[in-house]
Coordinates of C-alpha atoms and ligand atoms in Angstrom, one line a residue:
X124 CA -25.7 23.7 -8.5
X125 CA -25.3 20.5 -10.2
X126 CA -24.9 17.4 -8.2
X127 CA -20.9 17.4 -9.0
X128 CA -20.1 21.1 -8.2
X129 CA -22.4 21.0 -4.6
X130 CA -20.1 18.3 -3.8
X131 CA -16.8 19.9 -5.0
X132 CA -17.6 22.8 -2.7
X133 CA -18.1 20.3 0.0
X134 CA -14.7 18.6 -1.3
X135 CA -12.9 22.0 -0.9
X136 CA -14.4 23.0 2.7
X137 CA -12.8 19.4 4.2
X138 CA -9.8 19.6 2.1
X139 CA -6.9 22.5 2.6
X140 CA -4.6 23.9 0.3
X141 CA -4.2 22.3 -2.9
X142 CA -5.9 18.8 -2.1
X143 CA -8.1 20.0 -4.4
X144 CA -7.1 21.5 -7.7
X145 CA -10.0 22.7 -10.3
X146 CA -10.6 24.2 -13.7
X147 CA -6.6 25.8 -14.5
X148 CA -5.2 24.2 -11.2
X149 CA -5.4 20.7 -13.1
X150 CA -2.5 20.2 -15.3
X151 CA -2.7 17.5 -18.4
X152 CA -0.8 14.5 -16.6
X153 CA -4.2 14.2 -14.7
X154 CA -6.4 13.7 -18.0
X155 CA -5.2 10.6 -19.7
X156 CA -2.3 7.0 -18.7
X157 CA 0.3 5.7 -20.5
X158 CA -2.3 4.5 -23.3
X159 CA -2.2 8.8 -24.9
X160 CA -6.2 7.0 -25.8
X161 CA -9.4 8.9 -24.8
X162 CA -7.9 12.1 -22.7
X163 CA -10.1 13.3 -20.5
X164 CA -10.2 16.5 -17.7
X165 CA -11.4 15.6 -14.9
X166 CA -13.8 17.9 -13.1
X167 CA -11.9 18.0 -9.8
X168 CA -8.2 16.2 -9.0
X169 CA -8.1 15.9 -5.2
X170 CA -5.2 14.9 -3.6
X171 CA -5.6 12.9 -0.1
X172 CA -2.6 12.3 1.8
X173 CA -4.2 9.9 4.6
X174 CA -6.2 7.4 4.6
X175 CA -8.6 9.3 6.8
X176 CA -8.8 12.4 3.5
X177 CA -9.3 9.2 1.5
X178 CA -12.2 8.2 3.3
X179 CA -13.5 11.4 3.6
X180 CA -13.5 12.5 0.0
X181 CA -15.2 8.9 -0.4
X182 CA -17.9 9.0 1.9
X183 CA -18.7 12.4 0.4
X184 CA -18.4 11.7 -3.2
X185 CA -21.2 8.4 -2.0
X186 CA -23.5 10.6 -1.1
X187 CA -22.9 12.9 -3.5
X188 CA -23.3 9.8 -6.0
X189 CA -20.3 11.8 -7.2
X190 CA -18.3 8.8 -9.8
X191 CA -14.7 8.9 -9.0
X192 CA -11.4 7.4 -10.7
X193 CA -9.0 6.7 -8.3
X194 CA -5.2 7.2 -10.1
X195 CA -2.0 6.4 -9.4
X196 CA 1.4 7.1 -11.2
X197 CA -1.0 6.8 -14.7
X198 CA 1.6 4.0 -16.1
X199 CA -1.4 1.6 -17.0
X200 CA -2.4 0.0 -20.4
X201 CA -5.9 -0.4 -20.0
X202 CA -7.2 3.0 -20.4
X203 CA -8.7 2.0 -16.4
X204 CA -7.6 5.8 -14.6
X205 CA -8.1 8.1 -17.5
X206 CA -11.0 9.9 -16.7
X207 CA -14.4 9.4 -18.6
X208 CA -17.0 12.5 -18.7
X209 CA -18.4 13.7 -15.1
X210 CA -15.8 11.7 -13.3
X211 CA -13.2 13.4 -10.5
X212 CA -9.4 12.2 -10.4
X213 CA -8.3 11.1 -6.8
X214 CA -4.9 11.1 -6.9
X215 CA -2.7 8.9 -4.2
X216 CA 0.8 10.4 -5.4
X217 CA 0.5 12.7 -2.0
X218 CA -0.2 8.5 -0.2
X219 CA 3.3 8.2 -0.6
X220 CA 6.4 7.4 1.8
X221 CA 7.8 3.6 3.0
X222 CA 6.1 2.9 6.6
X223 CA 9.2 1.1 7.5
X224 CA 11.3 -2.5 6.4
X225 CA 11.1 -5.6 8.9
X226 CA 13.9 -7.2 8.2
X227 CA 12.8 -9.5 10.7
X228 CA 10.1 -10.4 8.9
X229 CA 10.5 -10.0 5.9
X230 CA 8.7 -7.3 4.6
X231 CA 8.0 -4.1 3.4
X232 CA 5.4 -1.6 4.4
X233 CA 4.5 1.0 2.3
X234 CA 1.8 3.8 1.8
X235 CA -0.4 2.8 -1.5
X236 CA 1.3 6.4 -4.1
X237 CA 5.0 4.8 -2.9
X238 CA 6.8 5.1 -6.6
X239 CA 7.7 1.3 -6.4
X240 CA 11.7 1.8 -7.1
X241 CA 11.7 3.4 -4.6
X242 CA 10.5 0.5 -1.9
X243 CA 12.4 -1.4 -4.8
X244 CA 15.7 0.9 -3.1
X245 CA 14.8 0.7 0.0
X246 CA 14.8 -3.6 0.2
X247 CA 18.4 -3.1 -2.1
X248 CA 19.6 -1.5 1.0
X249 CA 18.3 -3.5 4.3
X250 CA 19.7 -6.2 2.0
X251 CA 17.0 -7.5 0.5
X252 CA 15.0 -8.5 -3.2
X253 CA 11.7 -7.0 -3.8
X254 CA 10.8 -9.2 -6.9
X255 CA 8.8 -6.9 -8.8
X256 CA 10.0 -5.5 -11.2
X257 CA 8.8 -4.1 -15.0
X258 CA 9.9 -1.4 -17.2
X259 CA 7.1 1.5 -15.4
X260 CA 9.4 1.3 -12.3
X261 CA 10.2 5.3 -11.8
X262 CA 6.7 6.0 -12.1
X263 CA 3.9 3.8 -11.1
X264 CA 3.0 3.4 -7.9
X265 CA 2.6 0.8 -6.0
X266 CA -0.9 0.7 -5.1
X267 CA -1.2 0.5 -8.9
X268 CA 0.3 -2.4 -9.4
X269 CA -1.0 -3.8 -7.0
X270 CA -4.7 -2.8 -8.1
X271 CA -3.2 -4.1 -11.5
X272 CA -1.9 -7.1 -9.8
X273 CA 1.1 -6.3 -12.4
X274 CA 3.4 -8.9 -13.3
X275 CA 7.0 -8.5 -14.9
X276 CA 10.1 -10.1 -15.2
X277 CA 10.5 -12.4 -12.6
X278 CA 7.2 -14.1 -12.5
X279 CA 8.5 -17.3 -13.7
X280 CA 10.4 -17.9 -9.9
X281 CA 7.8 -15.1 -7.7
X282 CA 4.5 -14.8 -9.3
X283 CA 2.5 -12.1 -10.1
X284 CA 2.1 -9.5 -7.7
X285 CA -0.7 -10.9 -6.3
X286 CA 2.3 -13.5 -5.0
X287 CA 3.9 -10.5 -3.1
X288 CA 1.0 -9.1 -0.4
X289 CA 1.6 -10.2 2.5
X290 CA -1.1 -6.8 4.1
X291 CA -3.3 -4.3 2.9
X292 CA -5.5 -1.4 3.4
X293 CA -8.2 -0.3 1.8
X294 CA -11.0 2.3 1.4
X295 CA -14.0 1.1 0.6
X296 CA -16.8 3.5 -1.9
X297 CA -18.8 5.0 1.1
X298 CA -15.8 5.5 3.3
X299 CA -15.0 2.6 5.5
X300 CA -11.2 1.2 6.0
X301 CA -10.9 -2.4 5.9
X302 CA -7.4 -2.8 7.0
X303 CA -5.7 -6.4 6.6
X304 CA -2.2 -4.9 7.6
X305 CA -1.3 -8.8 8.1
X306 CA 2.9 -9.6 7.8
X307 CA 1.7 -14.5 7.9
X308 CA 2.2 -16.4 5.7
X309 CA -0.5 -18.1 7.0
X310 CA -3.4 -16.3 8.0
X311 CA -6.7 -18.3 7.3
X312 CA -8.8 -16.5 9.8
X313 CA -11.7 -16.5 7.5
X314 CA -12.2 -14.8 3.6
X315 CA -8.9 -13.2 2.5
X316 CA -10.6 -10.4 2.4
X317 CA -7.2 -7.9 0.9
X318 CA -8.1 -10.2 -2.5
X319 CA -11.4 -8.6 -2.9
X320 CA -8.5 -5.0 -3.7
X321 CA -5.4 -7.2 -5.7
X322 CA -6.3 -7.3 -9.5
X323 CA -9.9 -5.6 -9.4
X324 CA -8.1 -2.1 -10.9
X325 CA -9.8 0.4 -8.1
X326 CA -13.6 -0.9 -8.9
X327 CA -14.3 -2.0 -5.4
X328 CA -12.4 -0.1 -2.8
X329 CA -9.0 2.1 -2.6
X330 CA -5.7 1.2 -1.9
X331 CA -4.3 3.3 0.8
X332 CA -1.1 1.1 2.2
X333 CA 0.2 -2.8 1.7
X334 CA 2.8 -5.2 3.6
X335 CA 5.0 -6.7 0.4
X336 CA 7.1 -9.7 1.3
X337 CA 10.9 -9.8 0.8
X338 CA 13.7 -12.1 -0.6
X339 CA 17.2 -12.6 0.5
X340 CA 19.3 -10.3 -2.5
X341 CA 21.1 -13.7 -4.6
X342 CA 24.4 -13.5 -4.9
X343 CA 25.1 -15.5 -8.4
X344 CA 23.4 -14.7 -11.7
X345 CA 23.6 -17.1 -15.3
X346 CA 22.3 -16.0 -18.1
X347 CA 22.2 -17.1 -22.0
X348 CA 20.7 -16.2 -25.3
X349 CA 19.8 -19.3 -27.2
X350 CA 19.1 -19.9 -31.2
X351 CA 16.0 -22.6 -31.6
X352 CA 14.1 -23.4 -34.3
X353 CA 10.9 -24.0 -33.9
X354 CA 8.5 -23.0 -30.9
X355 CA 8.1 -27.0 -29.5
X356 CA 12.2 -26.3 -29.0
X357 CA 11.4 -23.5 -27.3
X358 CA 9.6 -25.5 -24.5
X359 CA 11.4 -28.6 -24.5
X360 CA 14.6 -26.3 -23.3
X361 CA 12.1 -24.6 -20.2
X362 CA 11.2 -27.9 -18.8
X363 CA 14.3 -29.5 -19.9
X364 CA 16.0 -26.5 -17.9
X365 CA 13.3 -26.9 -14.8
X366 CA 14.1 -29.6 -14.0
X367 CA 17.6 -29.5 -13.7
X368 CA 17.5 -25.6 -12.7
X369 CA 14.7 -25.6 -10.4
X370 CA 13.3 -22.4 -9.2
X371 CA 16.9 -20.9 -10.3
X372 CA 15.3 -19.7 -12.9
X373 CA 14.7 -16.0 -12.9
X374 CA 13.6 -15.2 -16.4
X375 CA 12.4 -17.1 -19.5
X376 CA 11.9 -15.2 -22.7
X377 CA 11.1 -16.2 -26.2
X378 CA 11.1 -13.5 -29.4
X379 CA 9.9 -14.8 -32.4
X380 CA 12.4 -13.1 -35.6
X381 CA 9.9 -10.9 -36.9
X382 CA 10.7 -9.5 -33.1
X383 CA 14.4 -9.5 -32.7
X384 CA 15.0 -8.5 -36.5
X385 CA 13.0 -5.7 -36.2
X386 CA 14.6 -4.0 -32.6
X387 CA 18.7 -5.3 -33.8
X388 CA 17.6 -3.5 -37.5
X389 CA 16.8 -0.4 -35.5
X390 CA 18.5 0.5 -32.7
X391 CA 22.0 1.0 -33.8
X392 CA 24.2 -0.5 -30.8
X393 CA 22.6 -3.6 -30.9
X394 CA 24.0 -7.1 -32.6
X395 CA 23.2 -10.0 -33.1
X396 CA 25.4 -12.3 -31.5
X397 CA 25.2 -15.0 -33.8
X398 CA 26.7 -15.8 -37.3
X399 CA 22.7 -16.3 -38.9
X400 CA 19.3 -16.2 -38.4
X401 CA 17.1 -18.5 -36.8
X402 CA 13.1 -18.1 -36.1
X403 CA 13.1 -17.9 -32.8
X404 CA 15.4 -16.5 -29.7
X405 CA 15.4 -17.1 -25.8
X406 CA 16.8 -15.3 -23.2
X407 CA 17.7 -17.6 -19.9
X408 CA 18.1 -16.1 -16.4
X409 CA 19.0 -17.8 -13.3
X410 CA 19.7 -16.3 -9.5
X411 CA 21.2 -18.7 -7.1
X412 CA 23.8 -18.0 -4.5
X413 CA 27.2 -19.5 -6.2
X414 CA 28.4 -18.0 -8.7
X415 CA 31.0 -20.6 -10.4
X416 CA 28.7 -23.9 -8.7
X417 CA 25.8 -22.6 -10.7
X418 CA 28.3 -21.2 -13.6
X419 CA 29.0 -25.0 -13.9
X420 CA 25.5 -26.0 -13.4
X421 CA 23.9 -23.5 -16.3
X422 CA 26.7 -24.6 -18.3
X423 CA 26.2 -27.6 -18.2
X424 CA 22.5 -27.6 -19.4
X425 CA 22.7 -25.6 -22.0
X426 CA 25.0 -27.9 -23.7
X427 CA 22.8 -30.6 -23.7
X428 CA 19.9 -29.8 -24.7
X429 CA 22.9 -28.4 -27.8
X430 CA 23.4 -32.0 -28.0
X431 CA 19.8 -33.0 -27.8
X432 CA 19.1 -30.7 -30.8
X433 CA 16.7 -28.8 -28.3
X434 CA 19.0 -25.7 -29.1
X435 CA 21.1 -25.0 -32.0
X436 CA 23.0 -22.7 -30.6
X437 CA 24.0 -20.8 -27.3
X438 CA 25.7 -17.6 -26.1
X439 CA 26.1 -17.3 -21.9
X440 CA 26.9 -13.9 -21.2
X441 CA 30.2 -13.2 -20.1
X442 CA 30.0 -10.0 -18.9
X443 CA 27.1 -7.5 -16.6
X444 CA 27.6 -5.8 -20.4
X445 CA 26.7 -8.5 -22.2
X446 CA 23.8 -9.3 -20.1
X447 CA 22.7 -6.2 -20.9
X448 CA 22.9 -6.5 -24.2
X449 CA 20.9 -10.1 -24.2
X450 CA 18.3 -7.8 -22.0
X451 CA 18.2 -4.7 -24.7
X452 CA 17.1 -7.2 -27.1
X453 CA 14.6 -8.3 -24.9
X454 CA 13.6 -4.2 -24.1
X455 CA 14.0 -3.2 -27.2
X456 CA 9.8 -2.8 -27.6
X457 CA 10.1 0.2 -26.0
X458 CA 11.9 1.5 -28.5
X459 CA 10.4 0.0 -31.8
X460 CA 6.9 0.4 -31.0
X461 CA 6.8 5.0 -32.1
X462 CA 7.7 3.8 -35.7
X463 CA 4.4 1.6 -35.0
X464 CA 1.9 3.7 -34.7
X465 CA -1.0 3.6 -35.1
X466 CA -0.5 0.1 -33.7
X467 CA -3.1 -2.8 -31.9
X468 CA -1.0 -4.1 -28.6
X469 CA -2.1 -7.9 -27.4
X470 CA -1.1 -9.0 -23.3
X471 CA -2.9 -12.5 -23.4
X472 CA -2.0 -15.8 -21.8
X473 CA -2.5 -19.4 -22.5
X474 CA -1.9 -22.9 -22.4
X475 CA 1.6 -23.4 -24.1
X476 CA 0.2 -26.3 -25.4
X477 CA -2.2 -23.7 -27.6
X478 CA 0.2 -21.0 -28.3
X479 CA 1.5 -22.1 -31.2
X480 CA -1.7 -22.6 -33.3
X481 CA -2.4 -19.4 -31.7
X482 CA 0.0 -17.9 -33.3
X483 CA -0.4 -20.2 -37.2
X484 CA -4.0 -18.9 -37.0
X485 CA -3.5 -15.2 -36.0
X486 CA -1.3 -15.2 -38.9
X487 CA -3.4 -16.6 -41.3
X488 CA -7.0 -14.7 -40.6
X489 CA -4.3 -11.1 -41.0
X490 CA -2.7 -12.3 -43.7
X491 CA -6.0 -12.6 -45.1
X492 CA -8.2 -10.1 -44.1
X493 CA -5.1 -7.6 -43.4
X494 CA -2.2 -8.9 -45.9
X495 CA 0.1 -5.8 -45.3
X496 CA -0.3 -6.1 -41.4
X497 CA 2.9 -6.6 -39.8
X498 CA 3.1 -8.9 -36.3
X499 CA 6.1 -8.6 -33.6
X500 CA 6.3 -11.3 -30.7
X501 CA 7.6 -11.7 -27.5
X502 CA 6.2 -13.2 -24.4
X503 CA 7.6 -14.6 -21.3
X504 CA 6.7 -18.3 -22.5
X505 CA 7.1 -19.8 -18.5
X506 CA 4.4 -17.4 -17.9
X507 CA 1.9 -18.5 -19.8
X508 CA 2.3 -14.8 -21.7
X509 CA 3.3 -13.6 -25.2
X510 CA 2.9 -10.0 -26.1
X511 CA 1.9 -8.9 -30.0
X512 CA 2.2 -5.7 -31.7
X513 CA 0.7 -5.5 -34.8
X514 CA -0.3 -2.0 -37.0
X515 CA -0.8 -1.6 -40.4
X516 CA 0.1 1.5 -39.9
X517 CA -3.7 2.6 -40.6
X518 CA -5.7 3.8 -37.1
X519 CA -9.1 1.7 -38.8
X520 CA -7.5 -1.2 -39.2
X521 CA -7.0 -1.8 -35.0
X522 CA -10.3 -2.5 -34.2
X523 CA -10.3 -5.2 -37.2
X524 CA -6.6 -6.3 -35.3
X525 CA -8.6 -7.2 -32.1
X526 CA -11.4 -8.7 -32.7
X527 CA -9.1 -11.4 -34.6
X528 CA -6.5 -11.2 -32.4
X529 CA -9.7 -11.8 -28.8
X530 CA -11.6 -13.5 -31.5
X531 CA -9.2 -16.1 -31.2
X532 CA -7.2 -15.9 -27.6
X533 CA -10.7 -17.4 -26.3
X534 CA -11.4 -19.8 -28.7
X535 CA -7.9 -21.5 -27.4
X536 CA -9.1 -21.0 -23.7
X537 CA -6.4 -17.7 -22.8
X538 CA -6.9 -14.8 -21.1
X539 CA -7.1 -11.8 -23.1
X540 CA -5.1 -9.9 -20.6
X541 CA -2.0 -11.9 -19.0
X542 CA -1.0 -8.7 -16.9
X543 CA -2.2 -5.4 -17.6
X544 CA -5.4 -5.5 -17.2
X545 CA -9.0 -5.3 -18.3
X546 CA -9.4 -1.0 -18.1
X547 CA -12.1 0.5 -20.5
X548 CA -10.1 -0.9 -23.4
X549 CA -10.0 -5.0 -22.9
X550 CA -13.9 -4.8 -21.3
X551 CA -15.9 -5.7 -24.0
X552 CA -13.6 -8.1 -25.6
X553 CA -13.9 -9.9 -21.4
X554 CA -16.4 -12.6 -22.5
X555 CA -13.6 -13.8 -24.7
X556 CA -12.4 -14.8 -21.5
X557 CA -15.0 -14.7 -18.6
X558 CA -18.5 -16.9 -19.1
X559 CA -21.2 -14.7 -17.9
X560 CA -21.6 -16.4 -14.9
X561 CA -18.1 -15.1 -13.5
X562 CA -19.6 -11.9 -15.6
X563 CA -22.5 -11.9 -13.1
X564 CA -20.7 -12.4 -10.1
X565 CA -18.0 -9.6 -10.8
X566 CA -21.4 -7.5 -10.8
X567 CA -22.3 -9.0 -7.8
X568 CA -19.6 -8.2 -6.7
X569 CA -19.5 -4.6 -7.6
X570 CA -23.0 -3.9 -6.1
X571 CA -22.5 -5.5 -2.8
X572 CA -19.1 -3.1 -2.3
X573 CA -19.7 -0.1 -4.3
X574 CA -23.8 -0.2 -5.0
X575 CA -24.4 3.4 -5.9
X576 CA -21.2 3.0 -8.4
X577 CA -19.7 5.6 -7.6
X578 CA -15.7 4.3 -7.9
X579 CA -13.6 3.6 -11.4
X580 CA -17.8 3.5 -12.7
X581 CA -17.8 1.7 -16.9
X582 CA -13.6 -0.2 -16.1
X583 CA -12.8 -3.9 -16.2
X584 CA -16.9 -5.2 -15.9
X585 CA -19.0 -4.8 -19.7
X586 CA -22.8 -3.2 -19.1
Ligands
FAD867 C1 6.4 1.0 -19.5 C2 6.1 0.4 -19.0 C3 6.7 -1.3 -19.0 C4 5.4 -2.0 -18.3 N1 6.0 -3.3 -18.3 C5 4.6 -4.5 -17.7 C6 5.0 -5.1 -16.8 O1 6.1 -5.6 -17.6 N2 3.9 -6.5 -16.6 C7 2.8 -5.6 -16.3 O2 1.5 -6.1 -15.8 N3 2.4 -4.4 -16.0 C8 3.7 -3.4 -16.8 N4 3.1 -2.4 -17.5 C9 1.8 -1.4 -17.1 C10 1.6 -1.4 -15.7 O3 0.1 -2.0 -15.3 C11 1.2 -0.5 -14.5 O4 2.9 0.2 -15.5 C12 1.5 -0.3 -13.3 O5 1.4 -1.2 -12.6 C13 -0.3 0.7 -12.8 O6 0.2 1.5 -11.6 P1 0.2 2.6 -11.7 O7 0.8 3.4 -10.6 O8 1.1 3.6 -13.2 O9 -1.8 2.9 -11.8 P2 -2.1 3.5 -12.5 O10 -2.4 3.9 -14.0 O11 -2.4 5.1 -12.4 O12 -3.6 2.9 -12.8 C14 -3.9 1.8 -13.6 C15 -5.3 1.0 -12.6 O13 -5.0 0.9 -11.0 C16 -6.1 1.5 -10.6 N5 -5.3 1.9 -9.1 C17 -3.6 3.1 -9.3 N6 -4.2 3.0 -7.7 C18 -4.8 2.3 -7.7 C19 -4.8 2.8 -5.4 N7 -3.9 2.8 -5.0 N8 -6.5 1.9 -5.1 C20 -6.5 1.0 -6.3 N9 -6.9 1.5 -7.5 C21 -5.4 1.6 -8.3 C22 -6.5 2.7 -11.1 O14 -7.1 3.2 -10.9 C23 -6.3 2.0 -12.8 O15 -7.8 1.3 -13.2 C24 4.1 -1.8 -18.1 C25 3.9 -0.2 -18.5 C26 4.4 0.7 -19.2 C27 3.7 1.7 -18.8

């Protein structure tokens, strides 16, 4: 028998019933993440129901030097949870549930396989807000969101997932359970070990439980869509709004006209609220606790932005329906991408001062190398994050587009992954954003925590 067959035979003895799937029992969904790229059936799927079972599986796999890919909700956009040949998949789908909503400490404690939306709803039912939200909320697990340090729509106000995690439990490659289920905001007793597992995409340990921070739910909201002439105007508006509206800004989304026009043209129910076209559009939203006062201040800030020519025009949402329409334009990306296939998608971040230069140079590079390329851009600009969708409709051009885009990101001192992670698909571009010394330190950490290299091998760190 091969090592893999031996390890699976031992796992079968250790786990009961359908906690281990092999052969035709393995459904297609365990073969690939949301990217749909490089689909591969795993040798077996293990579905532990407890931290102890996760530890048992990893101890066995470590003894047999059996590589394991960790799977959450498989909504990842970097190929990290897609099996590589010879791997067993460990799905956290059965390690699901909410253990506690603690209204005194304003925390929620959940198991890693709990879907994000379930935790959001539990927080809401208790009168609180879990300020982590993005399109995959219904399917992604909290463990996956923590492993990828996901961002989303409210980062400008509440930070990335990392800022929301107070405590964590994780299992190391050899089966050791590290329990740091802290609920305190302040805890400087030695190394903050949970950071080893946040954003490291399952390469250093398997997250099994987490304590997340909750916030009071806010009752007032103001939303506007603004038209601006230039990127520098949009930055002026952002800074002006931050000075005058403070931390109440909960979203600041910039859409360049090719993206905006494409969404409006593609989705029949959407119309531009402006009479003429503009080069850029900004969706700005604030949250507070006094609707009348907040609305007055919001209108005042937009009024003075108009008077000072930071914006050309603005429409303030008068109803929840208006707000949904504005957000439907911003979120229209999920509806337009099908018609772009095959396309390259970049999720990059950089200093705001670099963004215009980056976009101009990228457009110039595309027009000289791939003159028929279409480049659609929008971004959480307040978080330094740009999303680009580029297509020539030819698969063979994808690598060239990525080479150009990531090369320029590095040249502008940016990050090739703002929020989606590195996984397998961006691993070979990591050197654009990290020094050789940084990558070497990542290797040393990996070696220290997973000396046999069985956990998510081949992800994040280049060979
Ligand atoms: C429609 C859509 C919208 C999205 N919007 C955003 C967005 O706005 N912002 C953003 O940041 N991301 C976004 N994403 C991507 C986002 O990163 C993932 O949706 C989510 O964070 C991954 O969770 P998952 O449970 O699906 O993980 P998976 O896809 O299963 O795994 C992702 C990575 O985490 C590892 N992993 C999973 N669970 C664990 C665990 N318990 N312990 C250790 N490692 C683990 C996997 O091995 C893999 O490397 C979006 C995705 C989709 C499909």
